[in-house]
PDB file of C-alpha atoms and ligand atoms in Angstrom:
ATOM      1  CA  UNK A 534       0.000   0.000   0.000  1.00  0.00           C
ATOM      2  CA  UNK A 535       1.278   3.461  -0.902  1.00  0.00           C
ATOM      3  CA  UNK A 536       1.785   5.813   2.028  1.00  0.00           C
ATOM      4  CA  UNK A 537      -0.036   8.913   0.792  1.00  0.00           C
ATOM      5  CA  UNK A 538       1.024  11.097   3.707  1.00  0.00           C
ATOM      6  CA  UNK A 539       4.696  10.603   2.844  1.00  0.00           C
ATOM      7  CA  UNK A 540       4.056  11.719  -0.747  1.00  0.00           C
ATOM      8  CA  UNK A 541       2.618  14.990   0.364  1.00  0.00           C
ATOM      9  CA  UNK A 542       4.598  18.166  -0.335  1.00  0.00           C
ATOM     10  CA  UNK A 543       3.842  20.381   2.668  1.00  0.00           C
ATOM     11  CA  UNK A 544       5.420  23.459   1.041  1.00  0.00           C
ATOM     12  CA  UNK A 545       2.611  23.569  -1.498  1.00  0.00           C
ATOM     13  CA  UNK A 546      -0.343  21.884   0.236  1.00  0.00           C
ATOM     14  CA  UNK A 547      -2.383  22.343   3.380  1.00  0.00           C
ATOM     15  CA  UNK A 548      -2.117  25.868   4.718  1.00  0.00           C
ATOM     16  CA  UNK A 549       0.593  26.582   2.143  1.00  0.00           C
ATOM     17  CA  UNK A 550      -1.534  25.556  -0.824  1.00  0.00           C
ATOM     18  CA  UNK A 551      -1.449  28.181  -3.536  1.00  0.00           C
ATOM     19  CA  UNK A 552      -4.909  28.449  -5.075  1.00  0.00           C
ATOM     20  CA  UNK A 553      -3.787  30.119  -8.320  1.00  0.00           C
ATOM     21  CA  UNK A 554      -1.340  27.229  -8.893  1.00  0.00           C
ATOM     22  CA  UNK A 555      -3.933  24.609  -7.986  1.00  0.00           C
ATOM     23  CA  UNK A 556      -6.591  26.033 -10.307  1.00  0.00           C
ATOM     24  CA  UNK A 557      -4.217  26.480 -13.246  1.00  0.00           C
ATOM     25  CA  UNK A 558      -3.047  22.889 -12.832  1.00  0.00           C
ATOM     26  CA  UNK A 559      -6.528  21.444 -12.561  1.00  0.00           C
ATOM     27  CA  UNK A 560      -7.410  23.356 -15.740  1.00  0.00           C
ATOM     28  CA  UNK A 561      -4.355  21.924 -17.544  1.00  0.00           C
ATOM     29  CA  UNK A 562      -5.267  18.394 -16.409  1.00  0.00           C
ATOM     30  CA  UNK A 563      -8.862  19.011 -17.532  1.00  0.00           C
ATOM     31  CA  UNK A 564      -7.844  20.184 -21.016  1.00  0.00           C
ATOM     32  CA  UNK A 565      -5.547  17.187 -21.475  1.00  0.00           C
ATOM     33  CA  UNK A 566      -8.281  14.790 -20.321  1.00  0.00           C
ATOM     34  CA  UNK A 567     -10.762  16.358 -22.761  1.00  0.00           C
ATOM     35  CA  UNK A 568      -8.239  16.101 -25.591  1.00  0.00           C
ATOM     36  CA  UNK A 569      -7.746  12.398 -24.845  1.00  0.00           C
ATOM     37  CA  UNK A 570     -11.496  11.824 -24.575  1.00  0.00           C
ATOM     38  CA  UNK A 571     -12.099  13.506 -27.926  1.00  0.00           C
ATOM     39  CA  UNK A 572      -9.478  11.179 -29.416  1.00  0.00           C
ATOM     40  CA  UNK A 573     -11.440   8.237 -27.967  1.00  0.00           C
ATOM     41  CA  UNK A 574      -8.706   7.348 -25.484  1.00  0.00           C
ATOM     42  CA  UNK A 575     -11.271   6.779 -22.740  1.00  0.00           C
ATOM     43  CA  UNK A 576      -9.278   4.604 -20.352  1.00  0.00           C
ATOM     44  CA  UNK A 577      -6.179   6.736 -20.669  1.00  0.00           C
ATOM     45  CA  UNK A 578      -8.202   9.916 -20.119  1.00  0.00           C
ATOM     46  CA  UNK A 579      -9.651   8.441 -16.915  1.00  0.00           C
ATOM     47  CA  UNK A 580      -6.195   7.476 -15.691  1.00  0.00           C
ATOM     48  CA  UNK A 581      -4.800  10.914 -16.489  1.00  0.00           C
ATOM     49  CA  UNK A 582      -7.757  12.565 -14.766  1.00  0.00           C
ATOM     50  CA  UNK A 583      -7.407  10.641 -11.523  1.00  0.00           C
ATOM     51  CA  UNK A 584      -3.604  10.656 -11.391  1.00  0.00           C
ATOM     52  CA  UNK A 585      -3.458  14.348 -12.348  1.00  0.00           C
ATOM     53  CA  UNK A 586      -5.964  15.448  -9.735  1.00  0.00           C
ATOM     54  CA  UNK A 587      -4.301  13.181  -7.166  1.00  0.00           C
ATOM     55  CA  UNK A 588      -0.894  14.743  -7.758  1.00  0.00           C
ATOM     56  CA  UNK A 589      -2.269  18.280  -7.544  1.00  0.00           C
ATOM     57  CA  UNK A 590      -3.951  17.285  -4.269  1.00  0.00           C
ATOM     58  CA  UNK A 591      -0.803  15.758  -2.806  1.00  0.00           C
ATOM     59  CA  UNK A 592       1.959  17.910  -4.265  1.00  0.00           C
ATOM     60  CA  UNK A 593       0.256  21.238  -4.949  1.00  0.00           C
ATOM     61  CA  UNK A 594       0.901  21.167  -8.705  1.00  0.00           C
ATOM     62  CA  UNK A 595       1.667  18.822 -11.577  1.00  0.00           C
ATOM     63  CA  UNK A 596       3.000  21.180 -14.277  1.00  0.00           C
ATOM     64  CA  UNK A 597       6.704  21.905 -13.670  1.00  0.00           C
ATOM     65  CA  UNK A 598       7.578  25.469 -12.591  1.00  0.00           C
ATOM     66  CA  UNK A 599       3.935  26.347 -11.914  1.00  0.00           C
ATOM     67  CA  UNK A 600       4.806  28.704  -9.039  1.00  0.00           C
ATOM     68  CA  UNK A 601       6.775  30.843 -11.501  1.00  0.00           C
ATOM     69  CA  UNK A 602       3.912  31.554 -13.868  1.00  0.00           C
ATOM     70  CA  UNK A 603       0.531  30.714 -12.311  1.00  0.00           C
ATOM     71  CA  UNK A 604       0.162  33.803 -10.102  1.00  0.00           C
ATOM     72  CA  UNK A 605       0.807  36.149 -13.071  1.00  0.00           C
ATOM     73  CA  UNK A 606      -1.585  34.133 -15.210  1.00  0.00           C
ATOM     74  CA  UNK A 607      -4.323  34.405 -12.615  1.00  0.00           C
ATOM     75  CA  UNK A 608      -3.589  38.095 -12.090  1.00  0.00           C
ATOM     76  CA  UNK A 609      -4.114  38.659 -15.803  1.00  0.00           C
ATOM     77  CA  UNK A 610      -7.309  36.605 -15.869  1.00  0.00           C
ATOM     78  CA  UNK A 611     -10.760  38.130 -15.371  1.00  0.00           C
ATOM     79  CA  UNK A 612     -11.283  36.052 -12.196  1.00  0.00           C
ATOM     80  CA  UNK A 613     -11.824  38.247  -9.139  1.00  0.00           C
ATOM     81  CA  UNK A 614      -8.706  38.427  -6.990  1.00  0.00           C
ATOM     82  CA  UNK A 615     -10.816  38.125  -3.848  1.00  0.00           C
ATOM     83  CA  UNK A 616     -11.221  34.496  -4.755  1.00  0.00           C
ATOM     84  CA  UNK A 617      -7.649  33.921  -3.668  1.00  0.00           C
ATOM     85  CA  UNK A 618      -7.291  36.469  -0.927  1.00  0.00           C
ATOM     86  CA  UNK A 619      -9.900  34.983   1.383  1.00  0.00           C
ATOM     87  CA  UNK A 620      -7.393  32.335   2.330  1.00  0.00           C
ATOM     88  CA  UNK A 621      -4.983  35.041   3.452  1.00  0.00           C
ATOM     89  CA  UNK A 622      -7.591  36.763   5.633  1.00  0.00           C
ATOM     90  CA  UNK A 623      -8.322  33.456   7.277  1.00  0.00           C
ATOM     91  CA  UNK A 624      -4.605  33.012   7.797  1.00  0.00           C
ATOM     92  CA  UNK A 625      -4.343  36.352   9.566  1.00  0.00           C
ATOM     93  CA  UNK A 626      -6.845  35.237  12.170  1.00  0.00           C
ATOM     94  CA  UNK A 627      -4.397  32.485  13.116  1.00  0.00           C
ATOM     95  CA  UNK A 628      -2.273  33.181  16.128  1.00  0.00           C
ATOM     96  CA  UNK A 629       0.712  31.013  16.682  1.00  0.00           C
ATOM     97  CA  UNK A 630       0.652  30.901  20.448  1.00  0.00           C
ATOM     98  CA  UNK A 631      -1.762  30.653  23.360  1.00  0.00           C
ATOM     99  CA  UNK A 632       0.805  32.482  25.439  1.00  0.00           C
ATOM    100  CA  UNK A 633       1.617  35.242  22.969  1.00  0.00           C
ATOM    101  CA  UNK A 634       4.264  36.549  25.334  1.00  0.00           C
ATOM    102  CA  UNK A 635       6.423  39.516  24.459  1.00  0.00           C
ATOM    103  CA  UNK A 636       9.517  38.846  26.541  1.00  0.00           C
ATOM    104  CA  UNK A 637      12.741  38.785  24.569  1.00  0.00           C
ATOM    105  CA  UNK A 638      14.177  35.367  23.888  1.00  0.00           C
ATOM    106  CA  UNK A 639      17.432  35.973  25.746  1.00  0.00           C
ATOM    107  CA  UNK A 640      15.679  36.841  29.016  1.00  0.00           C
ATOM    108  CA  UNK A 641      13.454  33.790  28.724  1.00  0.00           C
ATOM    109  CA  UNK A 642      16.392  31.453  28.057  1.00  0.00           C
ATOM    110  CA  UNK A 643      18.328  32.942  30.976  1.00  0.00           C
ATOM    111  CA  UNK A 644      15.402  32.562  33.402  1.00  0.00           C
ATOM    112  CA  UNK A 645      14.653  29.012  32.252  1.00  0.00           C
ATOM    113  CA  UNK A 646      18.345  28.172  32.629  1.00  0.00           C
ATOM    114  CA  UNK A 647      18.476  29.654  36.146  1.00  0.00           C
ATOM    115  CA  UNK A 648      15.442  27.560  37.147  1.00  0.00           C
ATOM    116  CA  UNK A 649      17.089  24.380  35.835  1.00  0.00           C
ATOM    117  CA  UNK A 650      14.432  23.942  33.146  1.00  0.00           C
ATOM    118  CA  UNK A 651      16.984  24.254  30.360  1.00  0.00           C
ATOM    119  CA  UNK A 652      20.408  22.675  30.520  1.00  0.00           C
ATOM    120  CA  UNK A 653      23.385  23.306  28.266  1.00  0.00           C
ATOM    121  CA  UNK A 654      24.817  20.366  26.409  1.00  0.00           C
ATOM    122  CA  UNK A 655      27.797  21.520  24.429  1.00  0.00           C
ATOM    123  CA  UNK A 656      26.521  24.320  22.218  1.00  0.00           C
ATOM    124  CA  UNK A 657      22.903  23.263  22.562  1.00  0.00           C
ATOM    125  CA  UNK A 658      20.232  24.148  25.082  1.00  0.00           C
ATOM    126  CA  UNK A 659      18.005  21.217  25.966  1.00  0.00           C
ATOM    127  CA  UNK A 660      15.096  20.626  28.302  1.00  0.00           C
ATOM    128  CA  UNK A 661      16.181  18.991  31.556  1.00  0.00           C
ATOM    129  CA  UNK A 662      15.208  15.317  31.506  1.00  0.00           C
ATOM    130  CA  UNK A 663      12.589  15.479  34.254  1.00  0.00           C
ATOM    131  CA  UNK A 664      11.039  18.610  32.707  1.00  0.00           C
ATOM    132  CA  UNK A 665      10.925  16.943  29.296  1.00  0.00           C
ATOM    133  CA  UNK A 666       9.261  13.880  30.797  1.00  0.00           C
ATOM    134  CA  UNK A 667       6.664  15.868  32.745  1.00  0.00           C
ATOM    135  CA  UNK A 668       5.868  17.936  29.643  1.00  0.00           C
ATOM    136  CA  UNK A 669       5.388  14.838  27.462  1.00  0.00           C
ATOM    137  CA  UNK A 670       3.120  13.203  30.066  1.00  0.00           C
ATOM    138  CA  UNK A 671       0.970  16.352  30.176  1.00  0.00           C
ATOM    139  CA  UNK A 672       0.840  16.477  26.364  1.00  0.00           C
ATOM    140  CA  UNK A 673      -0.280  12.852  26.158  1.00  0.00           C
ATOM    141  CA  UNK A 674      -3.042  13.502  28.681  1.00  0.00           C
ATOM    142  CA  UNK A 675      -4.237  16.620  26.834  1.00  0.00           C
ATOM    143  CA  UNK A 676      -4.080  14.887  23.428  1.00  0.00           C
ATOM    144  CA  UNK A 677      -6.606  12.325  24.637  1.00  0.00           C
ATOM    145  CA  UNK A 678      -9.173  15.059  25.401  1.00  0.00           C
ATOM    146  CA  UNK A 679     -11.879  16.054  22.943  1.00  0.00           C
ATOM    147  CA  UNK A 680     -11.389  19.453  21.308  1.00  0.00           C
ATOM    148  CA  UNK A 681     -14.045  21.074  23.508  1.00  0.00           C
ATOM    149  CA  UNK A 682     -12.579  19.590  26.689  1.00  0.00           C
ATOM    150  CA  UNK A 683      -9.164  20.891  25.621  1.00  0.00           C
ATOM    151  CA  UNK A 684     -10.625  24.384  25.110  1.00  0.00           C
ATOM    152  CA  UNK A 685     -12.250  24.190  28.554  1.00  0.00           C
ATOM    153  CA  UNK A 686      -8.887  23.250  30.112  1.00  0.00           C
ATOM    154  CA  UNK A 687      -7.184  26.159  28.333  1.00  0.00           C
ATOM    155  CA  UNK A 688      -9.824  28.580  29.620  1.00  0.00           C
ATOM    156  CA  UNK A 689      -9.600  27.191  33.148  1.00  0.00           C
ATOM    157  CA  UNK A 690      -5.801  27.085  33.366  1.00  0.00           C
ATOM    158  CA  UNK A 691      -4.509  30.102  31.460  1.00  0.00           C
ATOM    159  CA  UNK A 692      -5.845  33.413  32.785  1.00  0.00           C
ATOM    160  CA  UNK A 693      -4.229  35.386  29.940  1.00  0.00           C
ATOM    161  CA  UNK A 694      -6.426  33.693  27.347  1.00  0.00           C
ATOM    162  CA  UNK A 695      -9.872  34.797  28.502  1.00  0.00           C
ATOM    163  CA  UNK A 696     -12.545  32.825  26.721  1.00  0.00           C
ATOM    164  CA  UNK A 697     -11.699  29.688  24.730  1.00  0.00           C
ATOM    165  CA  UNK A 698     -13.931  28.110  22.125  1.00  0.00           C
ATOM    166  CA  UNK A 699     -13.535  25.572  19.324  1.00  0.00           C
ATOM    167  CA  UNK A 700     -13.606  25.580  15.527  1.00  0.00           C
ATOM    168  CA  UNK A 701     -13.140  22.862  12.911  1.00  0.00           C
ATOM    169  CA  UNK A 702     -12.325  23.975   9.352  1.00  0.00           C
ATOM    170  CA  UNK A 703     -11.517  21.604   6.473  1.00  0.00           C
ATOM    171  CA  UNK A 704     -10.606  18.894   8.942  1.00  0.00           C
ATOM    172  CA  UNK A 705      -8.250  21.132  10.968  1.00  0.00           C
ATOM    173  CA  UNK A 706      -9.056  21.625  14.636  1.00  0.00           C
ATOM    174  CA  UNK A 707      -8.582  24.976  16.358  1.00  0.00           C
ATOM    175  CA  UNK A 708      -8.975  26.444  19.814  1.00  0.00           C
ATOM    176  CA  UNK A 709     -10.442  29.930  19.387  1.00  0.00           C
ATOM    177  CA  UNK A 710      -9.136  32.288  22.039  1.00  0.00           C
ATOM    178  CA  UNK A 711     -10.195  35.749  23.163  1.00  0.00           C
ATOM    179  CA  UNK A 712     -13.436  37.635  22.773  1.00  0.00           C
ATOM    180  CA  UNK A 713     -14.719  39.470  19.694  1.00  0.00           C
ATOM    181  CA  UNK A 714     -14.418  36.730  17.100  1.00  0.00           C
ATOM    182  CA  UNK A 715     -11.260  35.362  18.591  1.00  0.00           C
ATOM    183  CA  UNK A 716      -8.037  34.118  17.077  1.00  0.00           C
ATOM    184  CA  UNK A 717      -7.274  30.574  15.999  1.00  0.00           C
ATOM    185  CA  UNK A 718      -4.664  28.488  17.780  1.00  0.00           C
ATOM    186  CA  UNK A 719      -3.969  25.083  16.209  1.00  0.00           C
ATOM    187  CA  UNK A 720      -4.967  22.147  18.427  1.00  0.00           C
ATOM    188  CA  UNK A 721      -1.406  20.688  18.529  1.00  0.00           C
ATOM    189  CA  UNK A 722      -0.047  24.103  19.570  1.00  0.00           C
ATOM    190  CA  UNK A 723      -2.679  24.404  22.322  1.00  0.00           C
ATOM    191  CA  UNK A 724      -1.740  20.935  23.601  1.00  0.00           C
ATOM    192  CA  UNK A 725       1.993  21.695  23.605  1.00  0.00           C
ATOM    193  CA  UNK A 726       1.682  25.094  25.271  1.00  0.00           C
ATOM    194  CA  UNK A 727      -0.897  24.251  27.920  1.00  0.00           C
ATOM    195  CA  UNK A 728       1.192  21.190  28.845  1.00  0.00           C
ATOM    196  CA  UNK A 729       4.351  23.324  29.011  1.00  0.00           C
ATOM    197  CA  UNK A 730       2.554  26.034  31.023  1.00  0.00           C
ATOM    198  CA  UNK A 731       1.479  23.417  33.560  1.00  0.00           C
ATOM    199  CA  UNK A 732       4.916  21.826  33.662  1.00  0.00           C
ATOM    200  CA  UNK A 733       6.474  25.210  34.410  1.00  0.00           C
ATOM    201  CA  UNK A 734       3.910  25.945  37.152  1.00  0.00           C
ATOM    202  CA  UNK A 735       5.952  24.716  40.097  1.00  0.00           C
ATOM    203  CA  UNK A 736       9.313  25.761  38.619  1.00  0.00           C
ATOM    204  CA  UNK A 737       8.755  29.371  37.490  1.00  0.00           C
ATOM    205  CA  UNK A 738       7.090  32.037  39.675  1.00  0.00           C
ATOM    206  CA  UNK A 739       7.041  34.929  37.223  1.00  0.00           C
ATOM    207  CA  UNK A 740       3.877  34.644  35.088  1.00  0.00           C
ATOM    208  CA  UNK A 741       5.434  36.435  32.086  1.00  0.00           C
ATOM    209  CA  UNK A 742       8.414  34.058  32.068  1.00  0.00           C
ATOM    210  CA  UNK A 743       6.111  31.073  32.512  1.00  0.00           C
ATOM    211  CA  UNK A 744       4.044  32.105  29.471  1.00  0.00           C
ATOM    212  CA  UNK A 745       7.054  32.906  27.295  1.00  0.00           C
ATOM    213  CA  UNK A 746       8.697  29.678  28.438  1.00  0.00           C
ATOM    214  CA  UNK A 747       5.605  27.665  27.508  1.00  0.00           C
ATOM    215  CA  UNK A 748       5.748  29.239  24.062  1.00  0.00           C
ATOM    216  CA  UNK A 749       9.437  28.431  23.609  1.00  0.00           C
ATOM    217  CA  UNK A 750       8.974  24.729  24.444  1.00  0.00           C
ATOM    218  CA  UNK A 751       7.448  24.193  20.997  1.00  0.00           C
ATOM    219  CA  UNK A 752      10.848  24.484  19.353  1.00  0.00           C
ATOM    220  CA  UNK A 753      11.802  21.203  21.038  1.00  0.00           C
ATOM    221  CA  UNK A 754       8.979  19.280  19.353  1.00  0.00           C
ATOM    222  CA  UNK A 755       9.931  16.530  16.946  1.00  0.00           C
ATOM    223  CA  UNK A 756       6.510  14.939  16.564  1.00  0.00           C
ATOM    224  CA  UNK A 757       3.013  16.390  16.555  1.00  0.00           C
ATOM    225  CA  UNK A 758       1.616  16.342  20.119  1.00  0.00           C
ATOM    226  CA  UNK A 759      -1.902  15.781  18.761  1.00  0.00           C
ATOM    227  CA  UNK A 760      -1.342  12.867  16.376  1.00  0.00           C
ATOM    228  CA  UNK A 761       2.265  11.719  16.803  1.00  0.00           C
ATOM    229  CA  UNK A 762       3.282  12.350  13.160  1.00  0.00           C
ATOM    230  CA  UNK A 763       6.888  13.462  12.677  1.00  0.00           C
ATOM    231  CA  UNK A 764       7.059  17.208  11.981  1.00  0.00           C
ATOM    232  CA  UNK A 765       8.543  18.435   8.712  1.00  0.00           C
ATOM    233  CA  UNK A 766      10.250  21.687   7.854  1.00  0.00           C
ATOM    234  CA  UNK A 767       8.389  23.982   5.551  1.00  0.00           C
ATOM    235  CA  UNK A 768       8.307  27.612   4.581  1.00  0.00           C
ATOM    236  CA  UNK A 769       5.808  30.239   5.665  1.00  0.00           C
ATOM    237  CA  UNK A 770       5.315  31.778   2.283  1.00  0.00           C
ATOM    238  CA  UNK A 771       2.951  30.192  -0.215  1.00  0.00           C
ATOM    239  CA  UNK A 772       4.474  29.408  -3.579  1.00  0.00           C
ATOM    240  CA  UNK A 773       3.338  32.715  -5.095  1.00  0.00           C
ATOM    241  CA  UNK A 774       5.679  34.518  -2.748  1.00  0.00           C
ATOM    242  CA  UNK A 775       2.857  36.986  -2.730  1.00  0.00           C
ATOM    243  CA  UNK A 776       2.739  38.392   0.768  1.00  0.00           C
ATOM    244  CA  UNK A 777       6.227  39.702   1.197  1.00  0.00           C
ATOM    245  CA  UNK A 778       8.712  41.831  -0.594  1.00  0.00           C
ATOM    246  CA  UNK A 779      11.435  39.956  -2.492  1.00  0.00           C
ATOM    247  CA  UNK A 780      14.065  41.071   0.020  1.00  0.00           C
ATOM    248  CA  UNK A 781      12.467  39.301   2.942  1.00  0.00           C
ATOM    249  CA  UNK A 782      13.271  35.662   3.126  1.00  0.00           C
ATOM    250  CA  UNK A 783      10.288  33.527   4.100  1.00  0.00           C
ATOM    251  CA  UNK A 784      10.263  32.184   7.664  1.00  0.00           C
ATOM    252  CA  UNK A 785      11.072  28.520   8.102  1.00  0.00           C
ATOM    253  CA  UNK A 786       8.388  26.590   9.929  1.00  0.00           C
ATOM    254  CA  UNK A 787       7.740  23.178  11.473  1.00  0.00           C
ATOM    255  CA  UNK A 788       4.426  21.723  10.334  1.00  0.00           C
ATOM    256  CA  UNK A 789       2.449  18.554  11.030  1.00  0.00           C
ATOM    257  CA  UNK A 790       1.694  17.019   7.627  1.00  0.00           C
ATOM    258  CA  UNK A 791      -1.320  15.122   9.024  1.00  0.00           C
ATOM    259  CA  UNK A 792      -3.000  17.953  10.916  1.00  0.00           C
ATOM    260  CA  UNK A 793      -1.807  20.385   8.194  1.00  0.00           C
ATOM    261  CA  UNK A 794      -0.994  22.868  10.911  1.00  0.00           C
ATOM    262  CA  UNK A 795       2.032  24.874  11.851  1.00  0.00           C
ATOM    263  CA  UNK A 796       3.762  23.988  15.113  1.00  0.00           C
ATOM    264  CA  UNK A 797       6.643  26.434  15.159  1.00  0.00           C
ATOM    265  CA  UNK A 798       8.064  29.347  13.213  1.00  0.00           C
ATOM    266  CA  UNK A 799      11.800  29.831  13.481  1.00  0.00           C
ATOM    267  CA  UNK A 800      12.571  33.479  14.185  1.00  0.00           C
ATOM    268  CA  UNK A 801      13.827  35.203  11.039  1.00  0.00           C
ATOM    269  CA  UNK A 802      17.326  36.636  11.033  1.00  0.00           C
TER     270      UNK A 802
HETATM  271 ZN1  LIG B1241      -0.652  16.265  13.863  1.00  0.00          ZN
END
């Protein structure tokens, strides 16, 4: 049996899927299938249709170099641009952290080091063994909760969050935090941070450090705390490169290919 998840190209699918590229490719597949059908190649046209659509689904596009021309093509087409920009608005409502702390990284690392939460091993900073173990136990417990029970735990445990609700979109699960519409925090992120926040409870007194520390724990994740799938590196920008100026380099991210959600964004230089 073919492992479909391993064939997926996370840079161009899931939250990174580029809709101009996807539509252009589906149109190309469609034209080719029609051409074959007209030439009475029925079986071949069916094969091309299913394989073509499958590849676009899994890899983002089937025509080589699509990201270089599709966005311009769509720009020049009479299709309304709003069609593609909805996805971006939705993206803006995403917030990467429950904690959303604004302490600088150096202070956080120093405080976590002083409390024995982080230990230096050569050039690397690692979680102390007993902290790592406690955090993983908490994550396992939280991963077994339903989405609404997880949201209730977030609301009960983290005073900074305010209200917490739930949302499921296209198979992705979110904890919605804050009033007035709220912002979306991916379920795996909520699991990792609430577990880290609890783990830090009896080790860190300062609430700001505890929140920022909980946020920083995510960089130590290797597998998705919600489903156990190994995380893969990806890039924040969709293949159009549309939302930033050419001088900015896109942020590198860690994503769960199963949940199709981002777990960590490496700070840009
Ligand atoms: Zn996952």
